[in-house]
XYZ file of C-alpha atoms in Angstrom:
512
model
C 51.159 298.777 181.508
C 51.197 296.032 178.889
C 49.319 296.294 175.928
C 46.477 293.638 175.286
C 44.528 291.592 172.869
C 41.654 289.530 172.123
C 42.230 286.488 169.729
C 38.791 284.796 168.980
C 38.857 282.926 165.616
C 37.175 280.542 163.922
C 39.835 280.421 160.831
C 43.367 279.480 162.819
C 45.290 279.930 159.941
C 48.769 281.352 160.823
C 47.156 282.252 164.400
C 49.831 280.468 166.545
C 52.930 282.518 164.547
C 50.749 285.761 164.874
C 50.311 285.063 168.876
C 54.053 284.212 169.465
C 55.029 287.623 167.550
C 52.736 289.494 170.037
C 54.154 287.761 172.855
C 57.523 289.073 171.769
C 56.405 292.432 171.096
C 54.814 292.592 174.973
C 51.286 292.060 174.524
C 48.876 290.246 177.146
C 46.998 287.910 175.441
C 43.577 286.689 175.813
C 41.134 284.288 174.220
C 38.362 282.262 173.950
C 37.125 278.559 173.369
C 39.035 276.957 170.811
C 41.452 279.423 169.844
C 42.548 279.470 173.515
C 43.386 275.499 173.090
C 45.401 276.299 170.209
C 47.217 278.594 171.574
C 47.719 276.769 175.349
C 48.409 274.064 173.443
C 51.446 275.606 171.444
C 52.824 276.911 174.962
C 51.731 280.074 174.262
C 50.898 282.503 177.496
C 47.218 283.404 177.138
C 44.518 284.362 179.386
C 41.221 282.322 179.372
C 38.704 285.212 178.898
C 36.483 284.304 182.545
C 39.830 285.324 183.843
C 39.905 288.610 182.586
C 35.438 288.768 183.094
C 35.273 286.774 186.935
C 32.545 284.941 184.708
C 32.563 281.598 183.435
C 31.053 280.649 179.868
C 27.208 280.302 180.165
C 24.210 278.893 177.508
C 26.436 276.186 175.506
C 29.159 279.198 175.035
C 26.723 281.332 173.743
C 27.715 284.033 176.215
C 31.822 284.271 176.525
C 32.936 288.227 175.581
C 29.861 289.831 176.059
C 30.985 291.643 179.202
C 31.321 294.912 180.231
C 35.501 294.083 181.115
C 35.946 293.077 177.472
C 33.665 295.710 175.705
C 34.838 298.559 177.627
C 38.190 297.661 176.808
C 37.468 297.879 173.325
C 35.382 300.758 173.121
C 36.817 303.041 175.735
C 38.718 306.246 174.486
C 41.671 307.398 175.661
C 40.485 310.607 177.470
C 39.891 311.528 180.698
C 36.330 311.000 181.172
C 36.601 307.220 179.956
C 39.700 306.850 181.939
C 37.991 308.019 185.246
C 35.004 305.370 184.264
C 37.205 302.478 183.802
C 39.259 302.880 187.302
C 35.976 303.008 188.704
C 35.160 299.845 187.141
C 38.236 298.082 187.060
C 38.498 298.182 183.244
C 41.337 298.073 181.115
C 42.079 299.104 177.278
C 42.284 296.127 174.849
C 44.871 297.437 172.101
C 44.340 294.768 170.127
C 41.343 292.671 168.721
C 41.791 290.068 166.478
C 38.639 287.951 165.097
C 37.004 286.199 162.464
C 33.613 284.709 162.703
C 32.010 281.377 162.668
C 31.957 279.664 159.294
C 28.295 279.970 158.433
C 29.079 279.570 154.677
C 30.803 276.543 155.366
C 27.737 274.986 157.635
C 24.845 276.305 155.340
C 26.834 274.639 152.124
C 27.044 270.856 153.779
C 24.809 268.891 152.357
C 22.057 267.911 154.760
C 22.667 270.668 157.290
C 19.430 271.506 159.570
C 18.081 274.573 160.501
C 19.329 274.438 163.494
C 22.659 273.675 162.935
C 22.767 276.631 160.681
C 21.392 278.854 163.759
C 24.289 277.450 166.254
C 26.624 278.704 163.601
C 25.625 282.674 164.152
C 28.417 284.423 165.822
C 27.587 286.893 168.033
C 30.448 287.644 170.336
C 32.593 287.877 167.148
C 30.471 290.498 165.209
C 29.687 292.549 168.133
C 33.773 292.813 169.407
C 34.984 293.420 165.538
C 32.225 296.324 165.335
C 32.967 297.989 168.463
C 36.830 297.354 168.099
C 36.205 298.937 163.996
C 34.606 301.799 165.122
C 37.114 302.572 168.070
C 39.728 302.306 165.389
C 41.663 305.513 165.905
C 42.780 303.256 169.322
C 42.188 300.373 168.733
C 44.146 297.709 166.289
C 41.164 295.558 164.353
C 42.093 292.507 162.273
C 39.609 289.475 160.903
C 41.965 288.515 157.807
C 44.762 286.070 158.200
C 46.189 287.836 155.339
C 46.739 290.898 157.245
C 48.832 289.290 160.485
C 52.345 289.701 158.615
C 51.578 293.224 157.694
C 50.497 294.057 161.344
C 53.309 292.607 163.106
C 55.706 294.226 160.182
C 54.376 297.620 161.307
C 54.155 296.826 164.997
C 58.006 295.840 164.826
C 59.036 298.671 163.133
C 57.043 301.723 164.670
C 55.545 300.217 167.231
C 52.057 301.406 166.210
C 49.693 300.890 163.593
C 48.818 304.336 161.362
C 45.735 306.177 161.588
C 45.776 305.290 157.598
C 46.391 301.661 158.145
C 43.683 301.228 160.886
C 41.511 302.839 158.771
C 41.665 300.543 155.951
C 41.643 297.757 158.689
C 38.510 299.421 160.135
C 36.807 298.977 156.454
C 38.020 295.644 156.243
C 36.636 294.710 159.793
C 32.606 295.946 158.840
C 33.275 294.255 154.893
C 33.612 291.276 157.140
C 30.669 291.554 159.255
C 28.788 292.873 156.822
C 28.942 290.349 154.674
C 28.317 287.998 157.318
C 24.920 289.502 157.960
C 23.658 289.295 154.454
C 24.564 285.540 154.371
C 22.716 285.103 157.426
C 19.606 287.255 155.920
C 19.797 285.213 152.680
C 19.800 282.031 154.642
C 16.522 282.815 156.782
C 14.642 284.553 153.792
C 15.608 281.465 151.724
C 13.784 279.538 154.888
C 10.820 281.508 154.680
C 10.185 281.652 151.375
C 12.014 278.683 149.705
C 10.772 279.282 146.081
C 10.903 282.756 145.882
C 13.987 283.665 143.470
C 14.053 287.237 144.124
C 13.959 289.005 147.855
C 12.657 292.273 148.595
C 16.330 293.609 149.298
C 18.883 292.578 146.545
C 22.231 291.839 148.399
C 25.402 291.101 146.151
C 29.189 290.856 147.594
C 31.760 290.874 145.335
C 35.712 291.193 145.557
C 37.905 293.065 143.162
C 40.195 291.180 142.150
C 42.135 294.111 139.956
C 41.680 297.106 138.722
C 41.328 296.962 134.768
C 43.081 299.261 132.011
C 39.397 300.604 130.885
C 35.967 299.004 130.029
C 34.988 298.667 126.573
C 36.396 301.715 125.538
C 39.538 303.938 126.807
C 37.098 307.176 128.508
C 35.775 303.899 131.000
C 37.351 303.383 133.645
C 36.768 299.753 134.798
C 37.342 296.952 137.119
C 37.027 293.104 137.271
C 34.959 291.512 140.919
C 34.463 287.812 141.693
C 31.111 287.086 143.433
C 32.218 285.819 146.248
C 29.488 282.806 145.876
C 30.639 281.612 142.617
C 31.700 277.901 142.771
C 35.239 276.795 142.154
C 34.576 275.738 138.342
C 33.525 279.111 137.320
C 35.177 281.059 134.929
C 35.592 284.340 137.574
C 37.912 281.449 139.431
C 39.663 280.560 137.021
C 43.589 281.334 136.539
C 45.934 283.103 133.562
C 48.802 281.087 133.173
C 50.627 283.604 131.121
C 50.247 286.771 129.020
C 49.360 290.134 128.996
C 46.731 291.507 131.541
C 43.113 290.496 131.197
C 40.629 293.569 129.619
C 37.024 294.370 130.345
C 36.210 293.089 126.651
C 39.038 290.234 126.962
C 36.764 288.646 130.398
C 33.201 289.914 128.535
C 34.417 287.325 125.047
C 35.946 284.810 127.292
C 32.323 284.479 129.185
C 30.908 283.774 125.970
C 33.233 281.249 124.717
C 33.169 279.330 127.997
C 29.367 278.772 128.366
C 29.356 277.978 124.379
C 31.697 275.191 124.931
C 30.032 273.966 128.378
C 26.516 273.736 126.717
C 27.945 270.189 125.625
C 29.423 267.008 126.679
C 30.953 265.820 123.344
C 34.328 267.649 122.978
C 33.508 271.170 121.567
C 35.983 274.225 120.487
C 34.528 277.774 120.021
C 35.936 280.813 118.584
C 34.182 284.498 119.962
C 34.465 287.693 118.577
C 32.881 290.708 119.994
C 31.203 287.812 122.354
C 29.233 286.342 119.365
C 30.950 283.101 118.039
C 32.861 283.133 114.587
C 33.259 279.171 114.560
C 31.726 276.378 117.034
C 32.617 272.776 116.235
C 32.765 269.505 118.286
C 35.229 266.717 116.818
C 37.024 263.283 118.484
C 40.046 265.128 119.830
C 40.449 269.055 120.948
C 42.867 269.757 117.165
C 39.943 268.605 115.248
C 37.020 270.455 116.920
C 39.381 273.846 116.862
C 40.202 273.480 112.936
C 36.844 273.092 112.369
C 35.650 275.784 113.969
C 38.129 277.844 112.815
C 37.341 276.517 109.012
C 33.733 278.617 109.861
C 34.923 281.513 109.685
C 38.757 282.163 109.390
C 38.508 285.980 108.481
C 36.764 286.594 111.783
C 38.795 284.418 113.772
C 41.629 286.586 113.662
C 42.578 287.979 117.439
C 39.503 286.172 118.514
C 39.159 283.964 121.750
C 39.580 280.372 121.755
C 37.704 278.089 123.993
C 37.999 274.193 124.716
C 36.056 271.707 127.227
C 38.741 269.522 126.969
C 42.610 269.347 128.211
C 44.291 271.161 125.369
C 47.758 268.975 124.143
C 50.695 269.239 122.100
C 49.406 268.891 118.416
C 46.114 271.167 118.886
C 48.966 273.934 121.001
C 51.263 273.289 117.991
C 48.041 274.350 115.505
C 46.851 277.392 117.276
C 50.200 279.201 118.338
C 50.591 279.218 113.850
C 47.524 281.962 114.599
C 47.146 285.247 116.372
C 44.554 285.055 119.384
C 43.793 287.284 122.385
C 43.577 284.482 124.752
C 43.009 281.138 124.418
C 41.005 279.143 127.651
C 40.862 275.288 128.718
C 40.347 273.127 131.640
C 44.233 272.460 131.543
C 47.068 272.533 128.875
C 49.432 269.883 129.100
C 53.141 270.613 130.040
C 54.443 270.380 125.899
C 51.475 273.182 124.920
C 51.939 275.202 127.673
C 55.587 274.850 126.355
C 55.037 275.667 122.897
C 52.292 278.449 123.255
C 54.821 280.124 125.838
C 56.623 281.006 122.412
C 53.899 283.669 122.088
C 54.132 285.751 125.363
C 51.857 288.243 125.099
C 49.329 285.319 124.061
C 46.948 284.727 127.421
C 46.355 281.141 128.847
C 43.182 280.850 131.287
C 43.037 277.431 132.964
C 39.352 276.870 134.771
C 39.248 274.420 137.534
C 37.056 271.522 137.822
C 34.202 271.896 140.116
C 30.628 273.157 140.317
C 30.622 276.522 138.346
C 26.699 276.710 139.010
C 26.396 278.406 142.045
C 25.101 281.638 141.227
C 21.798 281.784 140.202
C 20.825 285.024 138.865
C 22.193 287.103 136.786
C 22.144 291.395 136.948
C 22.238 293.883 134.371
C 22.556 297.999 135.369
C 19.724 300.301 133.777
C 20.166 303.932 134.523
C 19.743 304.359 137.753
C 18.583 300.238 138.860
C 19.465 296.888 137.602
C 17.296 294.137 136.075
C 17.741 290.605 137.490
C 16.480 287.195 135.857
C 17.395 283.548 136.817
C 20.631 282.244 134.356
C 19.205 280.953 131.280
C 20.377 277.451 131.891
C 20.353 274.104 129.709
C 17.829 274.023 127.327
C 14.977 272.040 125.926
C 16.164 268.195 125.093
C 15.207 266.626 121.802
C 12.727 264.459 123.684
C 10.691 267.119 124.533
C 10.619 268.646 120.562
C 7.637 268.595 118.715
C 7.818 267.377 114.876
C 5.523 269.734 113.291
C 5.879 269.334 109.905
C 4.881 266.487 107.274
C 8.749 265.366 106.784
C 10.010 263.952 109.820
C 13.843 264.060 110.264
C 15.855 260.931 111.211
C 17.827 260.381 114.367
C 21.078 261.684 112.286
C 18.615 265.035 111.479
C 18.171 265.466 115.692
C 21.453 265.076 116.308
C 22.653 268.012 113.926
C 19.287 269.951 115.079
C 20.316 269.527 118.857
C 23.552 270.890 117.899
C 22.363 273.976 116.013
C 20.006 274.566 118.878
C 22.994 274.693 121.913
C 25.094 277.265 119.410
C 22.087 279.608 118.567
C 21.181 279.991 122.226
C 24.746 281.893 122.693
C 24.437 284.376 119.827
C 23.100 287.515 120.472
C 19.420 287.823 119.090
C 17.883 288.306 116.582
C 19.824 284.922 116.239
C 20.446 282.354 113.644
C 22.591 280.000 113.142
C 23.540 277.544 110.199
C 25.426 273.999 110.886
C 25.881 271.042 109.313
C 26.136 267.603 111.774
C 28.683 269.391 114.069
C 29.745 272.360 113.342
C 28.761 276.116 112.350
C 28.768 277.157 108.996
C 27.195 280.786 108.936
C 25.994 282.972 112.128
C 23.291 286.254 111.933
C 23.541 288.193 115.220
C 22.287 291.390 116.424
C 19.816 292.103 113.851
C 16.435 294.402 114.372
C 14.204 292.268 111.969
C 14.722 287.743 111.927
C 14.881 287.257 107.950
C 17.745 289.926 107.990
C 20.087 287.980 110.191
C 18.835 284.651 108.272
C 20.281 286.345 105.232
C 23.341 286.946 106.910
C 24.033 283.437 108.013
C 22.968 282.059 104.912
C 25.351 284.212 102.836
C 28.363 283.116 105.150
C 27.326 279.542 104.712
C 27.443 280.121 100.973
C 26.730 276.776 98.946
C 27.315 275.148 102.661
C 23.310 275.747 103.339
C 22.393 272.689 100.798
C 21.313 270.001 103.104
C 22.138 272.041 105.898
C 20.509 272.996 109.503
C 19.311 276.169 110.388
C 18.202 277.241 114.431
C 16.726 280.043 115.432
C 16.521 281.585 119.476
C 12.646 282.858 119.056
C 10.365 281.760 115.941
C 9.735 282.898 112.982
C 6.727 285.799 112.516
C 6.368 285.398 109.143
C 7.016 282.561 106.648
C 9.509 284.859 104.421
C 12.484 283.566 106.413
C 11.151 280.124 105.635
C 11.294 280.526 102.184
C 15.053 282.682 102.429
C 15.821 279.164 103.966
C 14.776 276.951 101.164
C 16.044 279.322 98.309
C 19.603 278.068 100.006
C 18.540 274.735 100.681
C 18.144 274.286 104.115
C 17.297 270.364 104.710
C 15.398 271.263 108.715
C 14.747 273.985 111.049
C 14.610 273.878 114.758
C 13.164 277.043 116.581
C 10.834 277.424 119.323
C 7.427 277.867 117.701
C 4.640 280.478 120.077
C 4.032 282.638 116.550
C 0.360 283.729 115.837
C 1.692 283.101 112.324
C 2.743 279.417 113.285
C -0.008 277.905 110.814
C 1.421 279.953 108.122
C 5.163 279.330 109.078
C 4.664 275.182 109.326
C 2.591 275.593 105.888
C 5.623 277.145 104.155
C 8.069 274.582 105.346
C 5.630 271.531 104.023
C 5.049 273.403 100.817
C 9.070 273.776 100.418
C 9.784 270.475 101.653
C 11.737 271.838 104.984
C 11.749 269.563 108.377
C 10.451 271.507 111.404
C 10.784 270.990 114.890
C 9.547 272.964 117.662
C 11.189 272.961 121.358
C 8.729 275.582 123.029
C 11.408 277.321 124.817
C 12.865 280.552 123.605
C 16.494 281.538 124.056
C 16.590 285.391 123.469
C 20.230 287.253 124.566
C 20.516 290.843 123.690
């Protein structure tokens, strides 16, 4: 007796080709809706599934393959019990049942879309046939990725079967799917419920691996690099290496870094990271001068750093970074004469990152022994119209400016953070400290004679007034920080006394 399947699918990708090699291989084919157009269409021999049911489509085609004739197909084993059951009932085994579900990601993400469109776009014929056809697997063939058709027929061709192995991994592949369908669908309705909620009671992440990693941060970790399959196109996770050597876990942690740093502004911005705190930030007219002033920041720690730009990097700012040795070096796009000239370095990695909305996800997780911590994405910050001018010297327009840009660096730097700049670019960075005034030392030192007229930003403010007065021993020209100290009095007191500018923007940007 010929062997059948069930082709229900919402994506048609490479369906036709897949039906036509069935065909050929003897299968009796049978569908539904609109894949049963497509393939009646393309002359393909298929069965309308009411001819295989002696039902019709009912409820807006709400009810197609919900039928005992298609279910015990799927489900029944091959033993002699189930055998006896299914001559009694006219059933036969489907061998075969390929299916992907109705695009529910696609309807909720259209702008506009109702609730009820959103509930018309449940599948429940699809779920219910992949699950019973998954866990019947040791008889039953279960696909719901295009991706997989070639591999399928391959086998099928060859053998004639599919592997216990193989249908396995299929099997794993087929509740993945309908899994992650479900917690789209959950996410939707508690979303609908409770629209300004941020946080539901059950946490539900999906993520794909995209490869499996030499090891994490050191070589005992093993490690692995995942794409959250809700990130938006722009994103740095969907991004893609041009050339090079594989990506590492700290490579993709110092390249996250670099790429917010340089999307915190519109003007066009370079930044250098090292150990994902940056060694040089700098905005200039073109991408060359931006990069070789941020690299003037700091050039010892620059070495094998990463190199990010928010603009299209070309031939004379390619020509000025392959004279350097860097890890990996990202962009929106590299023209065809720098990717030409930094292919002279082939170990060196290029990351391109599309355009589009890189926003999507909105929270971000961190693992504690044995549970995670979540928190909304620190994004965008306080503008300068929003600042209050606290002290009795008031800065100019020119002072905001270099204050606004101090403010977007510091909020990147790992706290306790500080960060000295003149009108547009970096000139000393403190990071990581356990007490303020020691990582305002630290950025002072690196700015050296720099600090004289300089800016100085800070993520959280200042407890005491000592790191006030570290600031004008240097000569610090104006502070920007967020102010919320008991000691504020105090702290605005020492900066009128020492003749310092102080704003406050009353919003903190800790990252530890």
């Amino acid at each position: 007796m010929k062997r059948r399947a069930i082709i229900s699918v919402s994506d048609k990708t490479g369906i036709v080709v897949l039906a036509r090699e069935l065909v050929d291989l003897g299968f009796e084919l049978i569908s539904t809706g609109g894949t049963y157009k497509t393939l009646d269409e393309a002359n393909i021999p298929v069965n309308y599934v009411s001819e295989v049911t002696g039902f019709p489509e009912v409820l807006d085609g709400r009810v197609k393959t919900l039928h005992p004739l298609i279910h015990g197909g799927i489900l029944a084993r091959d033993c002699r019990e189930h055998m006896e059951q299914m001559e009694q009932n006219g059933i036969r085994f489907i061998d075969l049942v390929v299916v992907n579900l109705y695009p529910f990601r696609e309807t909720i993400a259209k702008p506009g879309v109702t609730f009820e469109e959103a509930i018309e776009n449940i599948d429940v014929g699809g779920p219910t046939m992949v699950r019973a056809a998954a866990k019947n697997h040791g008889r039953v063939i279960v696909v719901v990725n295009p991706e997989s058709y070639e591999e399928v027929i391959s086998v099928l061709r060859e053998t004639g079967t599919v592997s216990a192995g193989r249908r396995r991994r299929l099997a794993a592949e087929a509740f993945a799917h309908t899994a992650e369908y479900d917690r789209l669908i959950a996410g939707y309705l508690e979303r609908q419920l409770e629209p300004t909620g941020s946080f539901p009671e059950t946490l539900r992440l999906t993520a794909q691996k995209v490869q499996e990693l030499r090891y994490g941060e050191n070589p005992q970790q093993k490690a692995a690099f995942y794409v959250n399959s809700e990130a938006g196109e722009g994103s740095l996770a969907n991004g893609k290496q041009l050339q090079g050597k594989e990506l590492s876990y700290n490579n993709w942690n110092d390249m996250d870094a670099a790429w917010k740093i340089v999307h915190e502004f519109d003007t066009c911005t370079a930044a250098i990271i090292k150990h994902s705190n940056p060694c040089g930030v700098a905005s200039g007219k073109t991408p060359l001068e931006a990069y070789e002033s941020a690299y003037a920041a700091d050039p010892m720690s620059a070495f094998g750093g990463i190199v990010a730009f928010n603009r299209v990097v070309e031939t004379t700012c390619a020509e000025a970074l392959q004279e350097r040795f860097y890890e990996v070096i990202i962009a929106p796009e590299f023209s065809p004469e720098a990717r030409e000239i930094l292919s002279a370095k082939q170990n060196l990695r290029l990351f391109v990152v599309g355009r589009g909305d890189s926003n999507k996800t909105k929270i971000g997780l961190k693992s504690i022994d044995g549970g995670y911590l979540v928190q909304e994405i620190d994004r965008g910050t306080a503008s300068v119209t929003e600042w209050d001018l606290v002290t009795d010297h008031k800065p100019t327009e020119e002072d905001l400016q270099a204050l606004d840009f101090a403010w977007r660096v510091v909020k990147h730097v790992k706290s306790n953070a500080i960060v000295v700049t003149d009108h547009r670019r970096t000139l000393g960075v403190g990071a990581g400290q356990m007490n303020r005034v020691g990582s305002v030392k630290i950025a002072l030192d690196q700015a050296g004679d720099s600090s004289k007229g300089a800016y100085l930003a800070s993520d959280a403010f200042f407890p005491f007034p000592d790191s006030i007065e570290e600031a004008a021993k240097a000569g610090i020209r104006a502070i920007v920080q967020p102010g919320g100290s008991l000691k504020d009095a105090a702290v605005i007191e020492a900066a009128n006394r020492l003749n310092i500018i102080m704003v406050f923007t009353h919003r903190r940007h800790f990252q530890h």
